[in-house]
Amino acid sequence: MATLEARNLTKNFGSTRVLRQVNLDVSDGEFIVLLGPSGCGKSTLLNMIAGLESVDEGDIRIDDYVVNKVEPKDRNIAMVFQSYALYPAMTVRENIIFGLKQRKVSKEQTEKSLSHFSKMLQVDQLLDRKPAQLSGGQRQRVAMGRALVREPQIFLFDEPLSNLDAKLRVEMRREIKKLHEQLGTTMIYVTHDQIEAMSLATRIAVMNEGIIQQIGTPQEIYDKPNSVFVADFVGSPSINLVPGKLEKNCKGFNFVPDQQPDGFNIPINGYAFENSPQEGQPVILGLRPEHINLSNTFQDAHLDLELKPTLIELTGYEQNVTFDFQGHEVTGRLPRNAQAELGSPLSLSLDLSEISLFDKETSFRI
Amino acid sequence: MPAVDLQMEALERSASRRRTFYRWLLFLILGVFAIYYLAPMYVMIVTSFKSMEEIRKGNLMMLPKEFLLDAWKIAWGGRGYDAGDVFLRPFFWNSTKMVVPAVVISTFLGAINGYILTKWRFKGDNIIFLLFLFGCFIPYQAILLPMARTLGALGISNSITGLVLVHSVYGLSFTTLFFRNYYVSIPDEMIKAARIDGAGFFKIFFKVLLPISAPIIVVTVIWQFTNIWNDFLFGSSFSFGEAAPIQVALNNMVLTSTSVKQYNVDMAAAFIAGFPTLVVYILAGKYFIRGLTAGSVKG
């Protein structure tokens, strides 16, 4: 059980600034996911928390102790790696208890932990095998067993599922979630897979170019992204982004898409602005695909219009249909029985209560 | 359809005929080369079992009329008189005493160097590695004089210990290069995991890395053993008389015989001098298997 605090963390590799003034607070028992594209610094941040990378500036505190100069083994953390990083020359048993041996844990205690966790992870039948004789999923389980058996205060996961095939990945994801609920240990998990992030996290920190763009619950991140980057990175298919500008009307504001000859606009009176909007301010409007649907789907503020499908992708239980909207591609998630046909206009409805507006210059939410 | 079947059959037949032909051609060419390379050794061995009489009269390639071990006995143990009798036995042990420590030391230090240069990176490690690489290109002759001075200063010139030092130092560049290139392909995450597990510098090396280094250890041992055992220049420069390694003794033996050239003894001696490297190839070659790291990472 532990809290973790990162204060103004900065890291440079030569002249490359990998992390810039990162702040992160993790309270006891949380499951924090660091989410971002490759090269955003998420793995570096995790390695710094583990003590495998040095800290250039700032502090890392575990339970209020500054651990900047503390060796990885003394931080009471355990880490699971993408490549599993099992010791190839050792059997599964030796792999799992290697850490306990280094800590001179008593034989009985070691055996007890080993049998407890190997049963829990269903690797108790494999204890005498070498890693080369295991499948990918089994290797990942052993790697987790090696981390669990130490009963650390904080678990660190560095893209642990990225090497597994799709079906196994979903399975292991669920097991990690169960594990967290069972143990209640603080966990920090790095991934570039937003579905993993959404399904596992109690809070997600979205990172880009060495800074944390937004940190919040999965719902907050998804519904109220604070920047174009977050909006675009989270969600599949991606959020629809349409550039335009704001225009005052009698009750509030209208959104007018760029290159709009016929005075078409979208009334956004219900939108809760975080900053005071300006007349004529260039903005980007974001609307997730599930908020574009057949007409008569939405009860609240909505806008009806007709659009022509340009691409239809069936996903099984629904279809992602891409439309031509004033020269932009926008995608909607329609039920699979919707009669979408290429080129023939379809009556649609946009859910205006779910839009996000971003300033075009700063790309932050307004 | 039968017509098509027939045609297919004919095609298959001609393909298999062609395959057989090329296969035999390949074996023929390989066989010719094998004979070409093995012929000298064959001559050496048959000559060493012949009497001088037979050598003078007979054909080089013929098998001996009777297998005589006299030449081998003389090459290994001498003729039994004191003055000017050079034989290989003491020098064989000299070489063994030189080659074993030198191979072990240079291989071990190379492994540690490779481990540090890949898994414990530090500022300027690339420059250090470059210098090691540079060391591989320094010719033997260039270090003769400075090495002679060093051995003199250390008081170990003309000794087996001195030769062990020379060979260990000279081989270090190569062994470091071998191990560095092997360890660079082993994922760093394995080292990170061991560090988090609480293993220190040497524990990681001995428990995690060394057990999976068999392929590269074999390569390094073969390389170092062959080079050191076969070395003549360092041996003849830094030692003489009783401290000389076997190659120097072989040279003395073959060149200093005052009477008639004893070809059978010379051949036996040359074979004895070359035998250990052959044994190392045959024994170690078996363990020359790659892919022992399979399974630690995605396979």
XYZ file of C-alpha atoms in Angstrom:
665
model
C 0.000 0.000 0.000
C 1.599 3.215 -1.006
C 1.160 6.610 -2.495
C 3.371 8.017 -5.172
C 4.134 11.582 -5.981
C 6.119 13.021 -8.879
C 7.064 16.674 -8.656
C 8.373 18.658 -11.638
C 10.106 15.642 -13.099
C 12.436 16.478 -15.954
C 14.539 14.123 -18.015
C 16.811 14.761 -20.958
C 18.548 12.262 -23.199
C 21.321 14.406 -24.598
C 19.578 17.361 -26.156
C 16.221 15.568 -26.387
C 13.794 16.629 -23.699
C 11.938 13.471 -22.818
C 10.013 14.690 -19.801
C 9.233 18.306 -18.975
C 8.055 19.231 -15.517
C 5.795 16.263 -15.042
C 3.576 16.210 -11.971
C 1.678 13.139 -10.929
C -0.104 12.144 -7.738
C -1.125 8.575 -7.203
C -3.079 7.739 -4.117
C -3.125 4.407 -2.362
C -4.771 1.597 -4.287
C -5.218 3.524 -7.507
C -4.773 2.053 -10.955
C -3.124 4.790 -12.995
C -2.615 4.275 -16.712
C -0.038 6.364 -18.529
C -1.389 6.559 -22.048
C 0.279 8.076 -25.055
C 1.861 7.492 -28.451
C 5.347 6.002 -28.674
C 8.033 8.482 -27.763
C 5.799 10.517 -25.460
C 7.933 9.721 -22.411
C 5.548 7.359 -20.632
C 8.008 4.489 -20.410
C 10.764 6.834 -19.289
C 8.505 8.116 -16.529
C 7.806 4.546 -15.426
C 11.512 3.655 -15.500
C 12.245 6.705 -13.374
C 9.624 5.652 -10.861
C 11.228 2.195 -10.810
C 14.658 3.721 -10.337
C 16.027 2.350 -13.591
C 16.526 5.849 -15.007
C 18.096 8.684 -13.089
C 16.159 11.852 -12.326
C 17.534 15.041 -13.903
C 15.297 17.462 -12.027
C 12.404 17.148 -9.628
C 11.447 14.596 -7.001
C 9.822 11.203 -6.812
C 8.244 10.372 -3.474
C 6.929 7.018 -2.386
C 4.947 7.343 0.839
C 6.397 10.847 1.272
C 10.006 9.678 1.091
C 12.091 11.146 -1.691
C 13.463 8.084 -3.509
C 15.457 9.804 -6.256
C 18.698 8.177 -5.172
C 17.245 4.927 -3.860
C 18.154 1.711 -5.692
C 15.310 -0.035 -7.579
C 15.431 -3.048 -5.266
C 14.911 -0.840 -2.209
C 11.859 0.993 -3.520
C 9.539 -1.902 -2.795
C 8.203 -1.954 -6.317
C 7.812 -4.730 -8.860
C 7.709 -4.373 -12.586
C 6.316 -6.397 -15.468
C 7.892 -5.830 -18.858
C 6.642 -6.017 -22.405
C 9.200 -8.644 -23.391
C 8.476 -10.584 -20.153
C 12.216 -10.461 -19.421
C 12.265 -13.909 -17.866
C 15.664 -15.390 -17.082
C 16.084 -17.995 -19.831
C 18.513 -20.227 -17.970
C 16.221 -20.650 -14.959
C 13.091 -22.723 -14.531
C 9.754 -21.068 -13.870
C 10.180 -21.783 -10.157
C 13.640 -20.205 -10.069
C 12.387 -17.247 -12.060
C 9.585 -16.570 -9.620
C 11.602 -16.926 -6.427
C 14.752 -15.188 -7.698
C 13.743 -11.934 -6.047
C 12.903 -13.631 -2.753
C 16.280 -15.375 -2.774
C 18.071 -12.062 -3.190
C 16.144 -10.793 -0.187
C 17.028 -13.845 1.862
C 13.410 -14.683 2.580
C 13.056 -17.879 4.618
C 12.498 -21.174 2.798
C 9.029 -21.795 4.237
C 7.866 -18.300 3.414
C 9.244 -18.622 -0.125
C 7.493 -21.945 -0.680
C 4.247 -20.554 0.691
C 4.269 -17.488 -1.527
C 5.334 -19.530 -4.514
C 2.518 -22.022 -4.195
C -0.034 -19.307 -3.416
C 0.750 -17.104 -6.396
C 1.539 -19.875 -8.863
C -1.908 -21.338 -8.171
C -3.497 -17.926 -8.455
C -1.881 -17.389 -11.863
C -2.369 -21.012 -12.928
C 1.295 -21.672 -13.527
C 1.669 -24.225 -10.723
C 1.856 -27.041 -13.292
C 4.701 -25.362 -15.137
C 7.154 -24.743 -12.313
C 9.892 -27.033 -13.631
C 9.821 -25.797 -17.194
C 12.174 -23.338 -18.815
C 10.719 -20.126 -20.284
C 11.490 -21.385 -23.799
C 8.952 -24.175 -23.281
C 6.095 -21.790 -22.465
C 3.587 -20.025 -24.677
C 3.391 -16.238 -24.753
C 0.483 -16.100 -22.334
C 2.172 -18.470 -19.901
C 5.352 -16.417 -20.016
C 3.381 -13.310 -19.200
C 1.773 -15.094 -16.254
C 5.163 -16.164 -14.958
C 6.429 -12.615 -15.316
C 3.463 -11.439 -13.268
C 4.073 -14.160 -10.725
C 7.626 -12.953 -10.348
C 6.298 -9.490 -9.589
C 3.452 -10.638 -7.319
C 5.453 -12.994 -5.147
C 7.446 -10.088 -3.786
C 4.240 -8.446 -2.525
C 5.441 -4.956 -3.403
C 3.840 -1.652 -2.512
C 3.535 -0.525 -6.093
C 3.207 -2.526 -9.302
C 4.617 -1.084 -12.470
C 3.534 -2.460 -15.840
C 5.380 -1.499 -19.008
C 3.070 -2.422 -21.901
C 2.719 -5.950 -20.537
C 0.183 -7.107 -23.090
C 1.597 -5.673 -26.296
C 3.336 -8.900 -27.297
C 0.251 -11.078 -26.938
C -2.233 -11.868 -29.665
C -5.560 -10.059 -29.627
C -7.656 -12.714 -27.892
C -5.102 -13.401 -25.183
C -4.625 -9.693 -24.646
C -8.282 -9.242 -23.731
C -8.127 -12.243 -21.431
C -5.015 -11.057 -19.614
C -6.434 -7.545 -19.381
C -9.390 -8.891 -17.467
C -7.106 -10.866 -15.195
C -5.013 -7.821 -14.405
C -8.177 -5.967 -13.536
C -9.325 -8.784 -11.261
C -5.885 -8.861 -9.698
C -6.114 -5.194 -8.873
C -9.527 -5.624 -7.324
C -8.275 -8.598 -5.326
C -5.024 -7.092 -4.071
C -5.916 -3.424 -3.973
C -2.265 -2.537 -4.534
C -1.285 0.705 -6.211
C -0.593 0.059 -9.874
C 0.927 2.167 -12.600
C 0.463 0.875 -16.095
C 1.977 2.140 -19.327
C 0.250 1.504 -22.640
C -0.440 3.033 -26.007
C -3.652 1.071 -26.301
C -6.543 3.331 -25.354
C -8.966 0.446 -24.898
C -6.644 -1.088 -22.313
C -6.398 2.291 -20.631
C -10.150 2.856 -20.585
C -10.970 -0.580 -19.251
C -8.289 -0.836 -16.568
C -7.699 2.592 -15.134
C -9.189 4.316 -12.175
C -7.495 7.366 -13.658
C -5.750 7.901 -16.979
C -2.866 10.282 -17.568
C -2.646 11.060 -21.264
C 0.896 11.992 -22.218
C 2.333 13.662 -25.275
C 5.778 15.080 -25.989
C 6.993 14.754 -22.438
C 4.065 16.333 -20.637
C 0.865 15.033 -19.122
C -1.859 16.484 -21.295
C -4.748 15.486 -19.114
C -5.327 13.356 -16.089
C -8.736 12.148 -15.025
C -11.114 9.230 -14.803
C -11.643 7.326 -18.050
C -15.085 8.919 -18.332
C -13.724 12.442 -17.976
C -10.975 11.769 -20.494
C -13.468 10.364 -22.955
C -16.307 12.829 -22.519
C -14.441 16.040 -21.757
C -11.034 15.863 -23.418
C -9.114 19.024 -22.585
C -7.275 19.257 -25.879
C -7.519 18.203 -29.492
C -4.698 15.723 -28.874
C -6.528 13.889 -26.090
C -9.809 13.948 -27.999
C -8.138 12.489 -31.058
C -5.968 9.929 -29.246
C -8.729 8.392 -27.169
C -11.610 6.651 -28.835
C -11.955 4.369 -31.815
C -13.013 5.234 -34.440
C -11.503 8.654 -33.804
C -13.519 11.669 -32.837
C -14.769 13.842 -35.706
C -12.993 17.189 -35.775
C -14.380 20.009 -37.880
C -12.726 23.449 -38.007
C -14.898 26.548 -38.037
C -15.647 29.681 -36.043
C -18.068 30.958 -33.430
C -20.845 33.396 -34.287
C -23.155 35.098 -31.808
C -26.863 34.474 -32.044
C -29.693 35.744 -29.858
C -29.392 33.032 -27.227
C -25.688 32.217 -27.333
C -23.397 31.004 -30.056
C -23.537 29.184 -33.365
C -20.748 27.079 -34.789
C -20.093 27.870 -38.443
C -17.922 25.353 -40.280
C -15.207 26.744 -42.554
C -15.977 27.060 -46.277
C -19.661 27.442 -45.669
C -21.429 29.092 -48.559
C -25.089 28.693 -47.634
C -25.197 30.005 -44.085
C -25.309 26.532 -42.538
C -24.555 26.571 -38.812
C -24.833 24.461 -35.713
C -26.486 26.033 -32.657
C -24.454 25.311 -29.529
C -26.480 27.201 -26.944
C -26.298 24.366 -24.448
C -22.509 24.120 -24.472
C -20.841 24.769 -21.099
C -17.927 27.016 -21.976
C -14.910 26.825 -19.687
C -13.513 30.098 -21.014
C -15.480 33.064 -22.267
C -15.922 32.659 -26.008
C -15.362 35.476 -28.476
C -17.363 36.410 -31.528
C -15.569 35.055 -34.594
C -13.140 32.937 -32.574
C -11.648 30.170 -34.731
C -12.488 26.839 -33.126
C -12.502 23.103 -33.766
C -15.656 21.195 -33.028
C -15.339 17.622 -31.850
C -18.091 15.043 -31.893
C -17.618 11.347 -31.253
C -18.918 8.893 -33.864
C -21.541 7.431 -31.513
C -23.149 10.867 -31.327
C -23.944 10.787 -35.000
C -26.818 8.412 -35.592
C -30.029 7.940 -37.502
C -32.590 10.687 -37.010
C -34.933 10.370 -34.031
C -32.219 8.673 -31.948
C -31.445 11.575 -29.645
C -34.005 13.184 -27.346
C -31.998 16.208 -26.132
C -30.584 19.029 -28.161
C -29.900 17.628 -31.563
C -29.513 18.665 -35.112
C -30.976 16.813 -38.063
C -29.320 16.753 -41.438
C -28.847 14.604 -44.507
C -25.409 13.291 -45.501
C -24.070 10.973 -48.170
C -22.104 7.882 -47.044
C -18.679 7.523 -48.677
C -17.436 4.465 -46.790
C -19.214 1.724 -44.845
C -17.329 -0.524 -42.414
C -19.199 -3.306 -40.688
C -17.851 -4.200 -37.249
C -20.317 -6.926 -36.433
C -22.804 -5.447 -34.023
C -22.846 -2.051 -35.712
C -21.405 -0.191 -38.666
C -19.046 2.738 -38.915
C -20.252 4.896 -41.747
C -18.149 7.748 -43.076
C -20.024 10.695 -44.580
C -19.045 13.676 -46.616
C -19.754 16.742 -44.505
C -18.944 19.962 -46.329
C -15.737 18.475 -47.684
C -14.778 16.864 -44.359
C -14.969 13.211 -43.565
C -17.109 12.527 -40.517
C -17.819 9.094 -39.145
C -20.939 7.919 -37.402
C -21.687 4.728 -35.519
C -24.946 3.410 -36.814
C -26.889 0.332 -35.857
C -26.216 -2.498 -38.238
C -29.739 -2.513 -39.565
C -29.426 1.088 -40.771
C -29.986 1.101 -44.521
C -26.778 2.900 -45.440
C -25.869 2.918 -49.117
C -22.925 4.561 -50.770
C -23.957 7.822 -52.401
C -27.570 7.903 -51.292
C -28.290 10.551 -48.636
C -29.249 9.369 -45.177
C -31.227 11.305 -42.554
C -29.015 11.721 -39.547
C -29.063 13.389 -36.196
C -26.178 14.902 -34.247
C -26.251 14.845 -30.451
C -25.377 18.441 -29.594
C -25.188 17.805 -25.865
C -22.002 15.807 -26.419
C -19.895 18.201 -28.448
C -16.470 19.478 -27.450
C -15.044 22.809 -28.600
C -11.354 23.569 -28.833
C -9.552 26.796 -29.546
C -7.966 26.478 -32.953
C -4.726 28.193 -31.981
C -3.978 26.617 -28.606
C -5.971 23.450 -29.392
C -7.215 23.457 -25.794
C -10.815 23.027 -24.743
C -12.865 26.216 -24.356
C -7.514 -35.089 -67.565
C -5.178 -38.113 -68.031
C -3.185 -36.108 -70.570
C -2.643 -33.369 -68.033
C -1.718 -35.949 -65.406
C 0.847 -37.441 -67.707
C 2.327 -34.065 -68.422
C 2.556 -33.256 -64.712
C 4.205 -36.587 -64.088
C 6.795 -35.927 -66.761
C 7.490 -32.500 -65.329
C 7.872 -33.909 -61.854
C 10.177 -36.617 -63.121
C 12.449 -34.217 -64.916
C 12.501 -31.893 -61.888
C 13.524 -34.708 -59.591
C 16.150 -35.895 -62.123
C 17.608 -32.396 -62.242
C 17.616 -32.189 -58.447
C 19.491 -35.481 -58.176
C 22.023 -34.381 -60.766
C 22.804 -31.095 -59.006
C 22.961 -32.823 -55.660
C 25.636 -35.227 -56.969
C 27.498 -32.386 -58.658
C 27.537 -30.566 -55.328
C 28.891 -33.600 -53.498
C 31.533 -34.080 -56.176
C 32.792 -30.497 -55.865
C 32.746 -30.616 -52.068
C 34.558 -33.950 -52.170
C 37.305 -32.558 -54.404
C 37.861 -29.653 -52.038
C 37.835 -31.904 -48.994
C 40.550 -34.091 -50.541
C 42.509 -31.000 -51.544
C 42.515 -29.698 -47.970
C 43.032 -33.045 -46.250
C 45.849 -34.241 -48.484
C 48.679 -32.524 -46.529
C 47.422 -34.002 -43.274
C 47.239 -37.398 -44.899
C 50.845 -37.089 -46.067
C 51.884 -35.969 -42.594
C 50.269 -38.924 -40.913
C 51.441 -41.638 -43.300
C 54.967 -40.210 -43.355
C 55.144 -40.177 -39.576
C 54.525 -43.926 -39.445
C 57.142 -44.784 -42.073
C 60.806 -45.552 -41.574
C 63.353 -43.182 -43.138
C 64.288 -45.967 -45.530
C 60.786 -46.207 -46.829
C 60.428 -42.428 -47.077
C 63.531 -42.190 -49.251
C 62.457 -44.991 -51.557
C 58.732 -44.794 -51.652
C 55.892 -42.688 -52.850
C 54.637 -39.734 -50.799
C 51.013 -40.874 -50.897
C 51.541 -44.568 -50.236
C 50.484 -46.150 -46.971
C 53.404 -47.350 -44.837
C 54.356 -51.038 -45.219
C 54.227 -51.359 -41.473
C 53.094 -48.823 -38.891
C 56.148 -47.787 -36.880
C 55.674 -45.676 -33.758
C 59.378 -44.830 -33.440
C 59.058 -41.371 -34.945
C 56.225 -40.460 -32.584
C 58.189 -41.675 -29.588
C 61.201 -39.615 -30.596
C 59.121 -36.502 -31.310
C 57.382 -36.726 -27.951
C 60.060 -38.137 -25.655
C 63.435 -37.706 -27.388
C 66.191 -40.156 -28.314
C 67.481 -40.542 -24.825
C 70.821 -38.657 -25.031
C 71.458 -35.220 -23.559
C 73.231 -32.881 -25.903
C 71.094 -31.178 -28.529
C 68.163 -33.501 -28.153
C 65.000 -31.436 -28.580
C 61.662 -33.148 -28.050
C 58.163 -31.870 -27.449
C 56.943 -33.260 -24.143
C 58.112 -30.462 -21.789
C 57.101 -27.773 -24.258
C 53.689 -29.303 -24.743
C 53.103 -28.774 -21.027
C 54.598 -25.290 -21.297
C 52.023 -24.447 -23.923
C 49.233 -25.999 -21.877
C 50.259 -23.973 -18.832
C 50.243 -20.876 -21.023
C 47.095 -21.433 -23.043
C 44.690 -22.456 -20.292
C 45.102 -19.414 -18.005
C 45.404 -17.055 -20.977
C 42.168 -18.317 -22.549
C 40.304 -18.291 -19.228
C 41.489 -14.806 -18.258
C 40.915 -13.178 -21.634
C 37.492 -14.818 -22.060
C 36.361 -13.865 -18.587
C 37.551 -10.281 -18.846
C 36.053 -10.004 -22.322
C 32.710 -11.174 -20.949
C 32.795 -8.645 -18.124
C 33.785 -5.887 -20.566
C 31.000 -6.807 -22.949
C 28.536 -6.861 -20.059
C 29.552 -3.391 -18.886
C 29.651 -1.901 -22.374
C 26.105 -3.060 -23.131
C 24.228 -3.246 -19.840
C 25.890 -0.643 -17.625
C 26.278 2.164 -20.107
C 28.198 5.211 -18.971
C 29.345 8.461 -20.491
C 32.031 7.816 -23.066
C 31.427 4.084 -23.284
C 31.311 4.337 -27.056
C 34.796 5.804 -27.119
C 36.059 2.979 -24.917
C 34.479 0.451 -27.216
C 36.036 2.181 -30.225
C 39.442 1.894 -28.569
C 38.867 -1.816 -28.017
C 37.915 -2.143 -31.655
C 41.089 -0.299 -32.563
C 43.000 -2.810 -30.469
C 41.875 -5.568 -32.827
C 43.749 -3.933 -35.659
C 47.084 -3.532 -33.913
C 49.487 -5.997 -35.551
C 51.515 -8.378 -33.404
C 54.796 -6.817 -34.516
C 53.808 -3.362 -33.309
C 53.606 -4.370 -29.665
C 56.797 -6.480 -29.523
C 59.130 -3.783 -28.214
C 56.807 -2.086 -25.724
C 55.705 -5.480 -24.473
C 59.306 -6.611 -24.028
C 59.973 -3.499 -21.920
C 56.831 -4.105 -19.877
C 57.689 -7.742 -19.212
C 61.198 -6.705 -18.239
C 59.893 -4.072 -15.849
C 57.522 -6.597 -14.297
C 60.303 -9.145 -14.015
C 58.434 -11.847 -15.893
C 60.298 -11.932 -19.196
C 61.174 -15.402 -20.423
C 58.468 -17.037 -18.333
C 55.164 -18.720 -18.913
C 53.513 -16.070 -16.718
C 54.825 -13.383 -19.061
C 53.340 -15.135 -22.071
C 50.023 -15.542 -20.267
C 49.975 -11.792 -19.699
C 50.899 -11.006 -23.313
C 48.225 -13.240 -24.756
C 45.564 -12.132 -22.275
C 46.165 -8.492 -23.074
C 46.417 -8.987 -26.800
C 43.283 -11.127 -26.906
C 41.199 -8.804 -24.780
C 40.162 -6.604 -27.718
C 38.769 -9.577 -29.579
C 37.020 -11.206 -26.651
C 35.476 -7.867 -25.662
C 34.219 -7.374 -29.194
C 32.693 -10.865 -29.288
C 30.904 -10.553 -25.966
C 29.814 -6.983 -26.530
C 28.155 -7.929 -29.824
C 26.465 -10.917 -28.218
C 25.169 -9.079 -25.164
C 23.883 -6.174 -27.227
C 21.217 -8.517 -28.599
C 20.034 -9.587 -25.138
C 17.130 -7.390 -24.042
C 17.983 -4.778 -21.429
C 14.668 -5.512 -19.755
C 16.121 -8.767 -18.440
C 18.780 -6.790 -16.596
C 16.211 -4.283 -15.359
C 14.055 -7.108 -14.017
C 17.030 -8.587 -12.189
C 17.922 -5.209 -10.714
C 14.398 -4.773 -9.397
C 14.563 -8.319 -8.058
C 17.527 -7.166 -6.028
C 20.464 -8.704 -7.864
C 23.656 -6.692 -8.003
C 26.305 -6.230 -10.685
C 28.044 -9.585 -10.314
C 24.945 -11.553 -9.424
C 23.266 -10.444 -12.629
C 26.374 -11.358 -14.566
C 26.862 -14.799 -13.071
C 23.239 -15.861 -12.557
C 21.427 -14.260 -15.460
C 23.846 -13.480 -18.252
C 26.613 -16.079 -18.068
C 24.260 -19.104 -18.151
C 22.972 -17.974 -21.535
C 26.386 -17.094 -22.936
C 27.416 -20.614 -23.951
C 27.432 -19.970 -27.712
C 29.668 -16.942 -27.495
C 31.918 -18.513 -24.862
C 32.514 -21.398 -27.244
C 33.309 -19.038 -30.107
C 35.693 -17.050 -27.943
C 37.423 -20.100 -26.517
C 37.966 -21.609 -29.963
C 39.322 -18.315 -31.256
C 41.613 -17.642 -28.325
C 42.813 -21.214 -27.952
C 43.736 -21.492 -31.617
C 45.506 -18.140 -31.672
C 47.456 -18.657 -28.490
C 48.361 -22.275 -29.089
C 49.507 -21.559 -32.628
C 51.345 -18.367 -31.777
C 54.977 -18.366 -32.752
C 55.984 -14.704 -32.753
C 55.260 -13.858 -29.107
C 56.618 -17.225 -28.011
C 59.892 -16.823 -29.841
C 60.267 -13.151 -28.893
C 59.522 -13.353 -25.194
C 60.861 -16.778 -24.309
C 63.691 -19.142 -25.105
C 65.130 -22.379 -23.853
C 63.034 -24.184 -21.307
C 60.231 -21.623 -21.070
C 59.367 -21.763 -24.775
C 55.926 -22.843 -25.950
C 55.497 -25.804 -28.242
C 55.542 -23.947 -31.553
C 58.966 -22.518 -30.776
C 60.176 -25.953 -29.731
C 58.827 -27.463 -32.934
C 60.740 -24.906 -34.938
C 63.932 -25.585 -32.996
C 63.484 -29.292 -33.346
C 62.971 -29.229 -37.072
C 65.667 -26.664 -37.844
C 68.446 -27.689 -35.471
C 68.835 -31.319 -36.410
C 72.414 -31.595 -37.522
C 72.308 -34.938 -39.224
C 69.957 -36.162 -41.895
C 66.461 -34.668 -41.884
C 64.172 -37.003 -39.980
C 61.027 -36.396 -41.975
C 59.021 -38.962 -40.056
C 59.933 -37.341 -36.716
C 59.247 -33.854 -38.070
C 55.827 -34.907 -39.317
C 54.915 -36.577 -36.029
C 56.066 -33.509 -34.108
C 54.096 -31.156 -36.325
C 51.035 -33.290 -35.838
C 51.463 -33.320 -32.065
C 51.819 -29.554 -32.065
C 48.629 -29.125 -34.066
C 46.583 -31.794 -32.318
C 45.089 -29.799 -29.385
C 43.482 -27.210 -31.659
C 41.880 -30.027 -33.605
C 40.518 -31.492 -30.380
C 39.120 -28.121 -29.316
C 37.319 -27.740 -32.632
C 35.862 -31.215 -32.465
C 34.769 -30.980 -28.816
C 33.611 -27.374 -28.645
C 32.073 -27.344 -32.089
C 29.337 -29.583 -30.732
C 28.225 -26.839 -28.364
C 28.334 -24.245 -31.057
C 24.590 -23.860 -31.024
C 22.812 -20.599 -31.240
C 19.467 -19.500 -29.949
C 19.857 -20.425 -26.315
C 18.156 -17.190 -25.336
C 14.977 -18.250 -27.074
C 12.089 -18.003 -24.669
C 13.204 -15.103 -22.575
C 11.528 -12.749 -24.987
C 8.750 -13.174 -27.479
C 9.451 -16.337 -29.398
